[in-house]
PDB file of C-alpha atoms in Angstrom:
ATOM      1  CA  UNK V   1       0.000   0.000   0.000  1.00 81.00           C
ATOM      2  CA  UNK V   2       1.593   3.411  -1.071  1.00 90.00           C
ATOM      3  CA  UNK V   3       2.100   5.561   2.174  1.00 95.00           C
ATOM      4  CA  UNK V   4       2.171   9.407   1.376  1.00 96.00           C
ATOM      5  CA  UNK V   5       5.554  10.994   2.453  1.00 98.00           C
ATOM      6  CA  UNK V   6       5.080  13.049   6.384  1.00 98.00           C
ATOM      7  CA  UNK V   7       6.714  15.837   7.148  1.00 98.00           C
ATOM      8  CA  UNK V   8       6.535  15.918  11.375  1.00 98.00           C
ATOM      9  CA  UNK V   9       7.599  18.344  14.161  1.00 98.00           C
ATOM     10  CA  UNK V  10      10.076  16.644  16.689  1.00 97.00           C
ATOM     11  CA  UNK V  11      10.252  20.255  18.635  1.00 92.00           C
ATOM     12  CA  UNK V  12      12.406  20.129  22.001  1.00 93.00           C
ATOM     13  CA  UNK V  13      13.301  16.735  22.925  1.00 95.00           C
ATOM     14  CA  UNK V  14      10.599  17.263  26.206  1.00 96.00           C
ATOM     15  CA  UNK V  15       7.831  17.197  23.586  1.00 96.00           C
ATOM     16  CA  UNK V  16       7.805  13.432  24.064  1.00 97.00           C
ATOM     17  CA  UNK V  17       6.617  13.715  27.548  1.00 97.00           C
ATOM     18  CA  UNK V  18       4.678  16.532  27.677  1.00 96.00           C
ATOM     19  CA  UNK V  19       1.276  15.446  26.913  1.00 97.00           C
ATOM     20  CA  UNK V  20      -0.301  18.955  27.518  1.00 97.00           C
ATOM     21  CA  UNK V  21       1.136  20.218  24.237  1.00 96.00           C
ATOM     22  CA  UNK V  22      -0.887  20.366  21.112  1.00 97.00           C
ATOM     23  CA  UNK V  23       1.820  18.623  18.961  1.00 98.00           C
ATOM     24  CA  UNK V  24       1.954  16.016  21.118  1.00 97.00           C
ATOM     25  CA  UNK V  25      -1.478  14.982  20.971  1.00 97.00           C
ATOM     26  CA  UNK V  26      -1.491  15.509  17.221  1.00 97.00           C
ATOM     27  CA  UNK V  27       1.629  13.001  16.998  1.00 97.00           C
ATOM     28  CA  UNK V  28      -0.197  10.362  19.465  1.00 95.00           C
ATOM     29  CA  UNK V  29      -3.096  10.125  17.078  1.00 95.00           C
ATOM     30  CA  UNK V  30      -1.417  10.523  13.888  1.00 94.00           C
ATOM     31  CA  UNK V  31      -1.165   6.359  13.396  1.00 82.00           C
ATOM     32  CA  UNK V  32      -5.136   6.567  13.480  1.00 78.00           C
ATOM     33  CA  UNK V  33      -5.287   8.398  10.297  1.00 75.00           C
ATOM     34  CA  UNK V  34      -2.561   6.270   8.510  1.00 74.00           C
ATOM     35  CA  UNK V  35      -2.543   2.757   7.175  1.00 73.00           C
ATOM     36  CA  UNK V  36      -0.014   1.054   8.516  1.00 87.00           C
ATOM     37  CA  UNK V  37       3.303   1.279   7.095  1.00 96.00           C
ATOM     38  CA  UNK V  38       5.656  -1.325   5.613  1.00 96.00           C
ATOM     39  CA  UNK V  39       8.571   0.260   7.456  1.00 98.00           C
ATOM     40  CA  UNK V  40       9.257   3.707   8.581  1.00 98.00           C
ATOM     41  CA  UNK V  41      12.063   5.460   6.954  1.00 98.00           C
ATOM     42  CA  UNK V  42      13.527   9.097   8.802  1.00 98.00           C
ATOM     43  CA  UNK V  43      15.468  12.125   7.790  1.00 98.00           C
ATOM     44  CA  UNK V  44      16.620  14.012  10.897  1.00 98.00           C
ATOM     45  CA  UNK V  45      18.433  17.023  11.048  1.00 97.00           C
ATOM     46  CA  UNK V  46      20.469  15.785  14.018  1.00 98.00           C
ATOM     47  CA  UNK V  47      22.062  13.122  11.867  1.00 98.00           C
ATOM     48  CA  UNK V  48      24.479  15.335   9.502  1.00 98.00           C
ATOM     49  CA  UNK V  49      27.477  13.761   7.773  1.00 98.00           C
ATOM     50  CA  UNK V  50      30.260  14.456   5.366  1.00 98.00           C
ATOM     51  CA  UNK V  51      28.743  12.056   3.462  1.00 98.00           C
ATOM     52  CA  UNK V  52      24.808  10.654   2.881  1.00 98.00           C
ATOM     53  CA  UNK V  53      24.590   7.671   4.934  1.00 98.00           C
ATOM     54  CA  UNK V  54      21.984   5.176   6.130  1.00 98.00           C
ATOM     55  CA  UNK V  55      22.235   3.002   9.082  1.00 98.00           C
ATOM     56  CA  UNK V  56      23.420  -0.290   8.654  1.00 98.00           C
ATOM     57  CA  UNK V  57      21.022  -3.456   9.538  1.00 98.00           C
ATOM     58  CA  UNK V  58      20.448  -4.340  13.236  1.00 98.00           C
ATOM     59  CA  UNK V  59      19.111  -3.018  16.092  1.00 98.00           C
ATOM     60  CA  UNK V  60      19.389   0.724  16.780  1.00 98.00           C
ATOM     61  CA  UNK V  61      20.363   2.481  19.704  1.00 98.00           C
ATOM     62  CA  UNK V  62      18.764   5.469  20.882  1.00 98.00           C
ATOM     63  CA  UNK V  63      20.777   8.323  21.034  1.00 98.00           C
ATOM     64  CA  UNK V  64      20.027  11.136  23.511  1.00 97.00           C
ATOM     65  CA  UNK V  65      21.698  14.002  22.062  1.00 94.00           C
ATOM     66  CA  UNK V  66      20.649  16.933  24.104  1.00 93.00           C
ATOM     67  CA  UNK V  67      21.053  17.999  27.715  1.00 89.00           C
ATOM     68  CA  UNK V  68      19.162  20.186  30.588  1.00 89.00           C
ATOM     69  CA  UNK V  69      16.046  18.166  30.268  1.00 92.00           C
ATOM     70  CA  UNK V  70      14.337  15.529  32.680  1.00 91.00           C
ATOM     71  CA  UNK V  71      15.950  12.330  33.565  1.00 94.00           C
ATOM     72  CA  UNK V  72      12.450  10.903  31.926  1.00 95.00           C
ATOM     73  CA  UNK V  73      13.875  11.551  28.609  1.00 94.00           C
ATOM     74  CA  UNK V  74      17.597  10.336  29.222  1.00 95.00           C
ATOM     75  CA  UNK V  75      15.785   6.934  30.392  1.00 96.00           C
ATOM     76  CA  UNK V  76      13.334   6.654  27.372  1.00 97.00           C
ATOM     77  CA  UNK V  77      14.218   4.004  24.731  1.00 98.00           C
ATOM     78  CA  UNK V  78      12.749   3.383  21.334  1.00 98.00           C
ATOM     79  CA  UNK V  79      14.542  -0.090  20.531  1.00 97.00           C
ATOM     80  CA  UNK V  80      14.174  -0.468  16.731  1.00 98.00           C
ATOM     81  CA  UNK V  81      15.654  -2.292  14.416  1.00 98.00           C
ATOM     82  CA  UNK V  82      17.093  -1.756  10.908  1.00 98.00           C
ATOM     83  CA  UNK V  83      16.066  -4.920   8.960  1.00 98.00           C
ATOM     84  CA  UNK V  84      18.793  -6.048   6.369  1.00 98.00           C
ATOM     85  CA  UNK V  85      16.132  -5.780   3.546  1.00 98.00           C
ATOM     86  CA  UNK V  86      14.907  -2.323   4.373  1.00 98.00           C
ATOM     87  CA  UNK V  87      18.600  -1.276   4.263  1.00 98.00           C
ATOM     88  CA  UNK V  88      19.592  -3.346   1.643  1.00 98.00           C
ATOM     89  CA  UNK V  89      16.507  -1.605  -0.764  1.00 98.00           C
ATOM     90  CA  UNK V  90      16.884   1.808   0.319  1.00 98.00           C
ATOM     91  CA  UNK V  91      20.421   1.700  -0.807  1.00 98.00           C
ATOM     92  CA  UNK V  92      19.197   0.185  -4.085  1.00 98.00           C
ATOM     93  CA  UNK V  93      17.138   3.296  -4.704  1.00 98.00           C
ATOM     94  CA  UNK V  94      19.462   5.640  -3.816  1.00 98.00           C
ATOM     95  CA  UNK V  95      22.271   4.428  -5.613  1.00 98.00           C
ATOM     96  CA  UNK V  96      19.363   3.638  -8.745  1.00 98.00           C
ATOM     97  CA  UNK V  97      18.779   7.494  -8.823  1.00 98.00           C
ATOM     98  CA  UNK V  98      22.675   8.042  -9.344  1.00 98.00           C
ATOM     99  CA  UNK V  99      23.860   9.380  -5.516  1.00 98.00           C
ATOM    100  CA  UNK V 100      26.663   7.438  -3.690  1.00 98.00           C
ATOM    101  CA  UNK V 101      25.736   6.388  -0.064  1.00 98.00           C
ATOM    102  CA  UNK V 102      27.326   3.928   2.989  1.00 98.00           C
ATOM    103  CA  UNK V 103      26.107   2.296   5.526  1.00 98.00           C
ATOM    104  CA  UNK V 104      26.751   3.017   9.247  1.00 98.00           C
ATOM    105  CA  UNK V 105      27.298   1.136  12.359  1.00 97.00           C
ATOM    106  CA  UNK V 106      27.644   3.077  14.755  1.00 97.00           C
ATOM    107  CA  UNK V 107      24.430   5.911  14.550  1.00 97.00           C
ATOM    108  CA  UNK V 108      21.015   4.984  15.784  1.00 98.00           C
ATOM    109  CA  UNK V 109      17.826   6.948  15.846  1.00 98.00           C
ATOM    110  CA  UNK V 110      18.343  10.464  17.288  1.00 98.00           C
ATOM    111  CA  UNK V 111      16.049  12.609  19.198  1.00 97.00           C
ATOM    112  CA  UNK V 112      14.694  13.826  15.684  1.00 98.00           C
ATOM    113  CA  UNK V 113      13.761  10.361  14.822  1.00 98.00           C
ATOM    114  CA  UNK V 114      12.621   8.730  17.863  1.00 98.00           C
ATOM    115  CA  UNK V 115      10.896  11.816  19.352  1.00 98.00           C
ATOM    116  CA  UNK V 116       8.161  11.569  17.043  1.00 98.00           C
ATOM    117  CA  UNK V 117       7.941   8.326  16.148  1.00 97.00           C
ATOM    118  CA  UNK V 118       7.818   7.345  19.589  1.00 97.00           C
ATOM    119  CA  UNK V 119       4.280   9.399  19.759  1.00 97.00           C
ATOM    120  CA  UNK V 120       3.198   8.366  16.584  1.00 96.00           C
ATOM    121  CA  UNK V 121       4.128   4.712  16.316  1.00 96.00           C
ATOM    122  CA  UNK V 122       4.745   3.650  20.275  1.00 95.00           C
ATOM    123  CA  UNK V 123       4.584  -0.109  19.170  1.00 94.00           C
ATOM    124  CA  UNK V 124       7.686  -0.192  17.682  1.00 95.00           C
ATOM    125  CA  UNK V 125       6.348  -2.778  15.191  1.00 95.00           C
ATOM    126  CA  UNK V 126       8.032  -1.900  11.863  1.00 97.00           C
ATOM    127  CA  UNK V 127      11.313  -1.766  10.813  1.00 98.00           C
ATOM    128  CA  UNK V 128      13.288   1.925  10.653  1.00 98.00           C
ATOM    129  CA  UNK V 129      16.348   3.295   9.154  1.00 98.00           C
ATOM    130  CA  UNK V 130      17.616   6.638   9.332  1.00 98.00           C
ATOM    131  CA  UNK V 131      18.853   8.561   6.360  1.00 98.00           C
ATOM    132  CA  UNK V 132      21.505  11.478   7.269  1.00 98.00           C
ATOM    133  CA  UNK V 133      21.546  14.923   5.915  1.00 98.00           C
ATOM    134  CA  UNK V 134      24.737  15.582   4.224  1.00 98.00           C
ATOM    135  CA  UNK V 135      26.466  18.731   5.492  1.00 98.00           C
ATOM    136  CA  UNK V 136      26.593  19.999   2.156  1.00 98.00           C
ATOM    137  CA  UNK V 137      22.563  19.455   1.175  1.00 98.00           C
ATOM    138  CA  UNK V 138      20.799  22.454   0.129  1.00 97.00           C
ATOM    139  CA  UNK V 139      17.686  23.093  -1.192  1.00 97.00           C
ATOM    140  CA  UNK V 140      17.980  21.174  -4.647  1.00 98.00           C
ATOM    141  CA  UNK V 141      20.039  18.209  -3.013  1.00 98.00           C
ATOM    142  CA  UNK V 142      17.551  17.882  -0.293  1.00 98.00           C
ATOM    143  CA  UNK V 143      14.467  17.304  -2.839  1.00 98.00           C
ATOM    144  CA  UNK V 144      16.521  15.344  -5.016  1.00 98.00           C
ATOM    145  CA  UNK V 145      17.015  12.724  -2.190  1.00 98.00           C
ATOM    146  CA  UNK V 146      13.652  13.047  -1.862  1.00 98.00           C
ATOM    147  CA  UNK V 147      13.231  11.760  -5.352  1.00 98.00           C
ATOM    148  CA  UNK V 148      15.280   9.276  -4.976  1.00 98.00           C
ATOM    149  CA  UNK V 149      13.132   7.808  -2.539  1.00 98.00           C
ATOM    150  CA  UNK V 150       9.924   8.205  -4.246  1.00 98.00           C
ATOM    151  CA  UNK V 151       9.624   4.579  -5.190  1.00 98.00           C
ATOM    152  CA  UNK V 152       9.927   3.563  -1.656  1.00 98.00           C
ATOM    153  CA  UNK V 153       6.592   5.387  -0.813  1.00 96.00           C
ATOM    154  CA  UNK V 154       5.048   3.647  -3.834  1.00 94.00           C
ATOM    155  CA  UNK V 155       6.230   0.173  -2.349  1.00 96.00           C
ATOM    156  CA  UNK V 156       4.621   0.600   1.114  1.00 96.00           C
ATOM    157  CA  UNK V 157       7.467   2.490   3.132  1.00 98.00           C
ATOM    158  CA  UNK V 158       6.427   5.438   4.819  1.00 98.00           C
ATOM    159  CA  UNK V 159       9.438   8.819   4.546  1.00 98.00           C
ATOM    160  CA  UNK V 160       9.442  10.802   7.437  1.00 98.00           C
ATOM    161  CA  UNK V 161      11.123  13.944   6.861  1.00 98.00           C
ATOM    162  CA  UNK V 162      11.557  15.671  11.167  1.00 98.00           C
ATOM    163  CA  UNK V 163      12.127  19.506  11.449  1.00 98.00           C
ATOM    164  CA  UNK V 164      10.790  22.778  12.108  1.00 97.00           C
ATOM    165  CA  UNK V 165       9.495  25.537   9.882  1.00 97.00           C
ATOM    166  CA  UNK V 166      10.723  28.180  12.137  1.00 96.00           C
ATOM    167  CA  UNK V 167      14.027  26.900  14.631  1.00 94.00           C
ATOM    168  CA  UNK V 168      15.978  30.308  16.090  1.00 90.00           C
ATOM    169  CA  UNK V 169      16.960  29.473  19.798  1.00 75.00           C
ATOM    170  CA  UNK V 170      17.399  33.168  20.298  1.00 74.00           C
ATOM    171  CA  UNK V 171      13.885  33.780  20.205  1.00 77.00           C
ATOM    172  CA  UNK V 172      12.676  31.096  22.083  1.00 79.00           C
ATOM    173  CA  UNK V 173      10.964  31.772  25.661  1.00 72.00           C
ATOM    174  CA  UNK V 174       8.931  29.681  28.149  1.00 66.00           C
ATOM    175  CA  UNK V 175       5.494  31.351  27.225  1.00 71.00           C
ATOM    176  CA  UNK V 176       3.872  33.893  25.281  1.00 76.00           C
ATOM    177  CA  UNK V 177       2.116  33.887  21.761  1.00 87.00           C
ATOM    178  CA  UNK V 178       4.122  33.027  18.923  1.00 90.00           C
ATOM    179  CA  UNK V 179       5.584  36.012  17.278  1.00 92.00           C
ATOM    180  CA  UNK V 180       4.295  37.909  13.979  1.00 94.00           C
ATOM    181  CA  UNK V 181       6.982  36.915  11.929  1.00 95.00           C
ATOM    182  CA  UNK V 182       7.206  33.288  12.824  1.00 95.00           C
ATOM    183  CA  UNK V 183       3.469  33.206  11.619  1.00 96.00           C
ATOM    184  CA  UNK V 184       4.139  34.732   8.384  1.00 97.00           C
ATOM    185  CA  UNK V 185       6.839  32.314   7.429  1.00 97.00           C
ATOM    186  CA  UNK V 186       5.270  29.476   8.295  1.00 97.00           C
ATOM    187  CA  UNK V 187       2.328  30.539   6.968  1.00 98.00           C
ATOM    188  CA  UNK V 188       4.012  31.437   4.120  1.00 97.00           C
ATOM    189  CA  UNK V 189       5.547  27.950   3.336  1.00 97.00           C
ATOM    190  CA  UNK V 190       2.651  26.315   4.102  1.00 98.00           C
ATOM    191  CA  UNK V 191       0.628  27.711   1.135  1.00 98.00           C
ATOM    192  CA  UNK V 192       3.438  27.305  -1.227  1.00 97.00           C
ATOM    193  CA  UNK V 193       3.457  23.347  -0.216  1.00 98.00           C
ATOM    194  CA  UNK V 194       0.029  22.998  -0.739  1.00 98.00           C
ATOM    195  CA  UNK V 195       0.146  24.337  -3.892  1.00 97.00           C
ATOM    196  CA  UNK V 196       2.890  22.805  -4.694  1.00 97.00           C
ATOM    197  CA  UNK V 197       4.752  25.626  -5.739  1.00 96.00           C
ATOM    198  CA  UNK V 198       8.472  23.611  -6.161  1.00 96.00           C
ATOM    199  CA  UNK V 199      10.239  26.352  -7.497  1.00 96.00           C
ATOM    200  CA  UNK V 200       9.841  29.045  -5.111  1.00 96.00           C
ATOM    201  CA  UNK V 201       9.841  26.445  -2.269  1.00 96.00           C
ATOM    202  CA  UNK V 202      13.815  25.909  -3.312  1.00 96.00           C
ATOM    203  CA  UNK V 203      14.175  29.299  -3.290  1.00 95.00           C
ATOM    204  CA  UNK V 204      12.581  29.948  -0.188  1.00 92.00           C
ATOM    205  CA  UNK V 205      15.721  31.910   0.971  1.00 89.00           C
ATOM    206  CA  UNK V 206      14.627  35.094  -0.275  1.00 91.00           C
ATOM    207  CA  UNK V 207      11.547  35.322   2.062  1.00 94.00           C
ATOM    208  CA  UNK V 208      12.383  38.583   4.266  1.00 95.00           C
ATOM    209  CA  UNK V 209      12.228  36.270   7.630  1.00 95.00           C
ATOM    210  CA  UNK V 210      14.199  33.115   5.810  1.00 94.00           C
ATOM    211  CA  UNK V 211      17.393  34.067   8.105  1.00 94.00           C
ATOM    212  CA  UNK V 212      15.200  34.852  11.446  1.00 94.00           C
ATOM    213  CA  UNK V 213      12.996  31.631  11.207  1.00 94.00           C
ATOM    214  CA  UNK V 214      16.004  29.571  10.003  1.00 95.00           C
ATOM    215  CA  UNK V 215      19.659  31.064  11.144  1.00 94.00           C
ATOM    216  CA  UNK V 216      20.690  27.684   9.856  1.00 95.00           C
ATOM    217  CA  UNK V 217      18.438  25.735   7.528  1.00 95.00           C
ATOM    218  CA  UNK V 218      19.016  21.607   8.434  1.00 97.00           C
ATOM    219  CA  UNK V 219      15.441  21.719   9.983  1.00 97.00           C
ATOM    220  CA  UNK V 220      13.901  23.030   6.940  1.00 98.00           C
ATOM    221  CA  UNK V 221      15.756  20.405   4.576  1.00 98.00           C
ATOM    222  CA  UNK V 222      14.231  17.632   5.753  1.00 98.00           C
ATOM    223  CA  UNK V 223      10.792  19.023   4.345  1.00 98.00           C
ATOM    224  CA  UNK V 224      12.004  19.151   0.882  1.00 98.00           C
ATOM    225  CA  UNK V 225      13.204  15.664   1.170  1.00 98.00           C
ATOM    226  CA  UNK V 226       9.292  14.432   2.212  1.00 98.00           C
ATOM    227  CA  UNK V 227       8.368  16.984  -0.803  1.00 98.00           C
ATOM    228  CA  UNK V 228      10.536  15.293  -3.043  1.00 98.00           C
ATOM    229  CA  UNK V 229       9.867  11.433  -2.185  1.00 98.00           C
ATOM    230  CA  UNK V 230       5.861  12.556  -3.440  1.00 97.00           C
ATOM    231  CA  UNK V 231       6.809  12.370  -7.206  1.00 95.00           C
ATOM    232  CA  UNK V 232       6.028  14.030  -9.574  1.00 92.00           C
ATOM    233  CA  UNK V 233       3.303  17.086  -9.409  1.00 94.00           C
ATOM    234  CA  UNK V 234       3.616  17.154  -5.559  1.00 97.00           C
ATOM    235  CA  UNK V 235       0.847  19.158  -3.223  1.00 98.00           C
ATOM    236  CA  UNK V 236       1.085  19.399   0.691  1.00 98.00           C
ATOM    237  CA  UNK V 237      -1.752  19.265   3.184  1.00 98.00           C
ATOM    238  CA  UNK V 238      -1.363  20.779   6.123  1.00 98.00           C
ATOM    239  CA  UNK V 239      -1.843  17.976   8.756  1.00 98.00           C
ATOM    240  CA  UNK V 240      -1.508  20.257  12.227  1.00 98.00           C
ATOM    241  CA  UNK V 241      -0.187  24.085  13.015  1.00 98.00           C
ATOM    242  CA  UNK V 242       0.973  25.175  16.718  1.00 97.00           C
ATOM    243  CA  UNK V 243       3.993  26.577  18.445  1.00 95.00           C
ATOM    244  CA  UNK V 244       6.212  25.751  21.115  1.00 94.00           C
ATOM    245  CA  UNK V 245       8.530  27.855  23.186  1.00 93.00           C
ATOM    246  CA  UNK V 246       6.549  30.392  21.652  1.00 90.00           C
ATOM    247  CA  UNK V 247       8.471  30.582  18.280  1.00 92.00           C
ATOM    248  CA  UNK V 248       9.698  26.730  17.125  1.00 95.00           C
ATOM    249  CA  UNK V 249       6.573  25.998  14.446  1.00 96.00           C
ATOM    250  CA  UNK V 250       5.440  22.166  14.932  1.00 98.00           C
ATOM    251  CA  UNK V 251       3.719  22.650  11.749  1.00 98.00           C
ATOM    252  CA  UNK V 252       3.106  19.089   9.867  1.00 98.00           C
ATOM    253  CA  UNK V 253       2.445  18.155   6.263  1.00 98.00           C
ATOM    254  CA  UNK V 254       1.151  15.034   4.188  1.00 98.00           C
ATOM    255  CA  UNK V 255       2.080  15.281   0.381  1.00 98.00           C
ATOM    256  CA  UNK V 256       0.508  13.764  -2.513  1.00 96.00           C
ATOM    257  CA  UNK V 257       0.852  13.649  -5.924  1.00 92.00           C
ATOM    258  CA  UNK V 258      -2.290  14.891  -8.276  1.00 84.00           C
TER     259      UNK V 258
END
C-alpha cells in the first residue's frame, strides 16, 4: 500500500513527555489516520554527515543528544531495528537514482527520529532506518534525495522527513504567543506546499524572515526531502499548526501527488 511521504515536528526533545502540548497529541493520534506502514524510513536534522549515509542493519540504539532536560527523557528508549532488507533496498534506490551512499554502524535513531515516532508509532512494530543529511545538502540536493526515494513510498514504506518551519533558539521563551513573523513564514511555506509551488519552495531563501525563522536551515531540509519522495506534481496538506517555546513551528504536512 503506497504511504504518502510526512513531514513531522520533533520540537524540544521534552515534547515526548509533555502530553499537555498540542503537537503532542497531534503526533499520538497521527497512526489513526494512517494505514499502517511497511517500514518507517527518517530524515533528521540531528544526523548530519560528510557524506549521505543510512544506518546499517540491526538493532538501533537510541541516542540522547541533548542535555538540561528531565531524567524521563535520558531513560526513554525506542529499541528499533534496521532490517537487512529495508537497508539493503533503500540503498538500491538511492544508488538507482545516481547518488553514492554507505552504511553506518555506529548511529542509531536520534532525538529527531525517535521523538516523534515514539508518539506516533509507540509499538515499535516496523522496521526503521535513518537517512543522514549531508552537510553539504541544500535546497535542490535535499528534494533530489527526496526523489530518490519516491519509489519507496510507492512500495509501502512510509518517509518521514523531522524539522521545524521556524528553529531560532534566540527567540525562544517559556510562554507567550508566537511572534508575527514566525506566523508569516510558516504561513508562508505552508501555502506554497500545498500548492505545490516547487520552485519558489527551493528558493525559499529570499523570504524577508528566511534568516530569522532559520539562522541555519538543516530543519527546513528535511521538508524538501518528504516533498521530493511525493513524485512528480507534488501538493502538501497541512496535517496540524501550533507553536512551542513560543516561536519553534510544529507545523506538519502530508504530500501527494495529483
Amino acid at each position: 500500500m503506497k504511504q504518502s511521504p510526512l513531514f513531522l515536528p520533533h520540537g524540544a526533545p521534552d515534547l515526548a513527555i509533555r502530553p499537555e502540548l498540542e503537537a503532542h497529541q497531534f503526533l499520538k493520534n497521527l497512526a489513526k489516520s494512517e494505514g499502517k506502514p511497511k517500514a518507517l524510513l527518517v530524515i533528521s536534522p540531528h544526523w548530519q554527515t560528510e557524506r549521505l549515509s543510512i544506518n546499517a542493519a540491526g538493532p538501533l540504539k537510541t541516542i540522547h543528544d541533548f542535555r538540561g532536560f528531565s531524567r524521563q527523557l535520558y531513560e526513554m528508549q525506542y529499541e528499533a531495528t534496521a532490517e537487512s532488507w529495508l537497508v539493503s533496498r533503500v540503498h538500491e534506490a538511492i544508488t538507482r537514482y545516481g547518488l553514492n551512499v554507505r552504511e553506518d554502524d555506529t548511529w542509531g535513531l536520534d532525538h529527531g527520529a525517535w521523538v516523534p515516532l515514539s508518539l506516533a508509532f509507540p509499538d515499535v512494530d516496523v522496521p526503521v532506518v535513518q537517512v543522514s543529511l549531508p552537510y553539504s545538502y541544500g535546497s535542490e540536493e535535499s528534494f533530489n534525495l527526496g526523489r530518490a526515494l519516491a519509489p519507496l513510498a510507492e512500495e509501502g514504506i512510509l518517509v518521514i522527513g523531522s524539522g521545524a518551519l521556524t528553529h531560532n533558539f534566540s527567540e525562544v521563551s517559556g510562554s507567550g504567543d508566537a511572534p508575527d513573523w514566525a506566523l508569516e513564514f510558516d504561513h508562508w511555506i505552508t501555502e506554497l506546499v500545498e500548492q505545490g509551488e516547487t520552485c519558489a519552495l527551493l528558493s525559499s531563501g529570499i523570504h524577508k524572515y528566511y534568516q530569522k525563522a532559520l539562522p541555519t536551515d538543516e530543519h527546513f531540509l528535511p521538508l524538501l526531502v518528504a516533498y521530493g519522495a511525493a513524485g512528480e506534481h507534488a501538493y502538501g496538506e497541512k496535517l496540524h499548526e501550533s507553536f512551542t517555546y513560543r516561536s519553534i513551528s510544529m507545523s506538519a504536512f502530508r504530500f501527494r501527488n495529483r
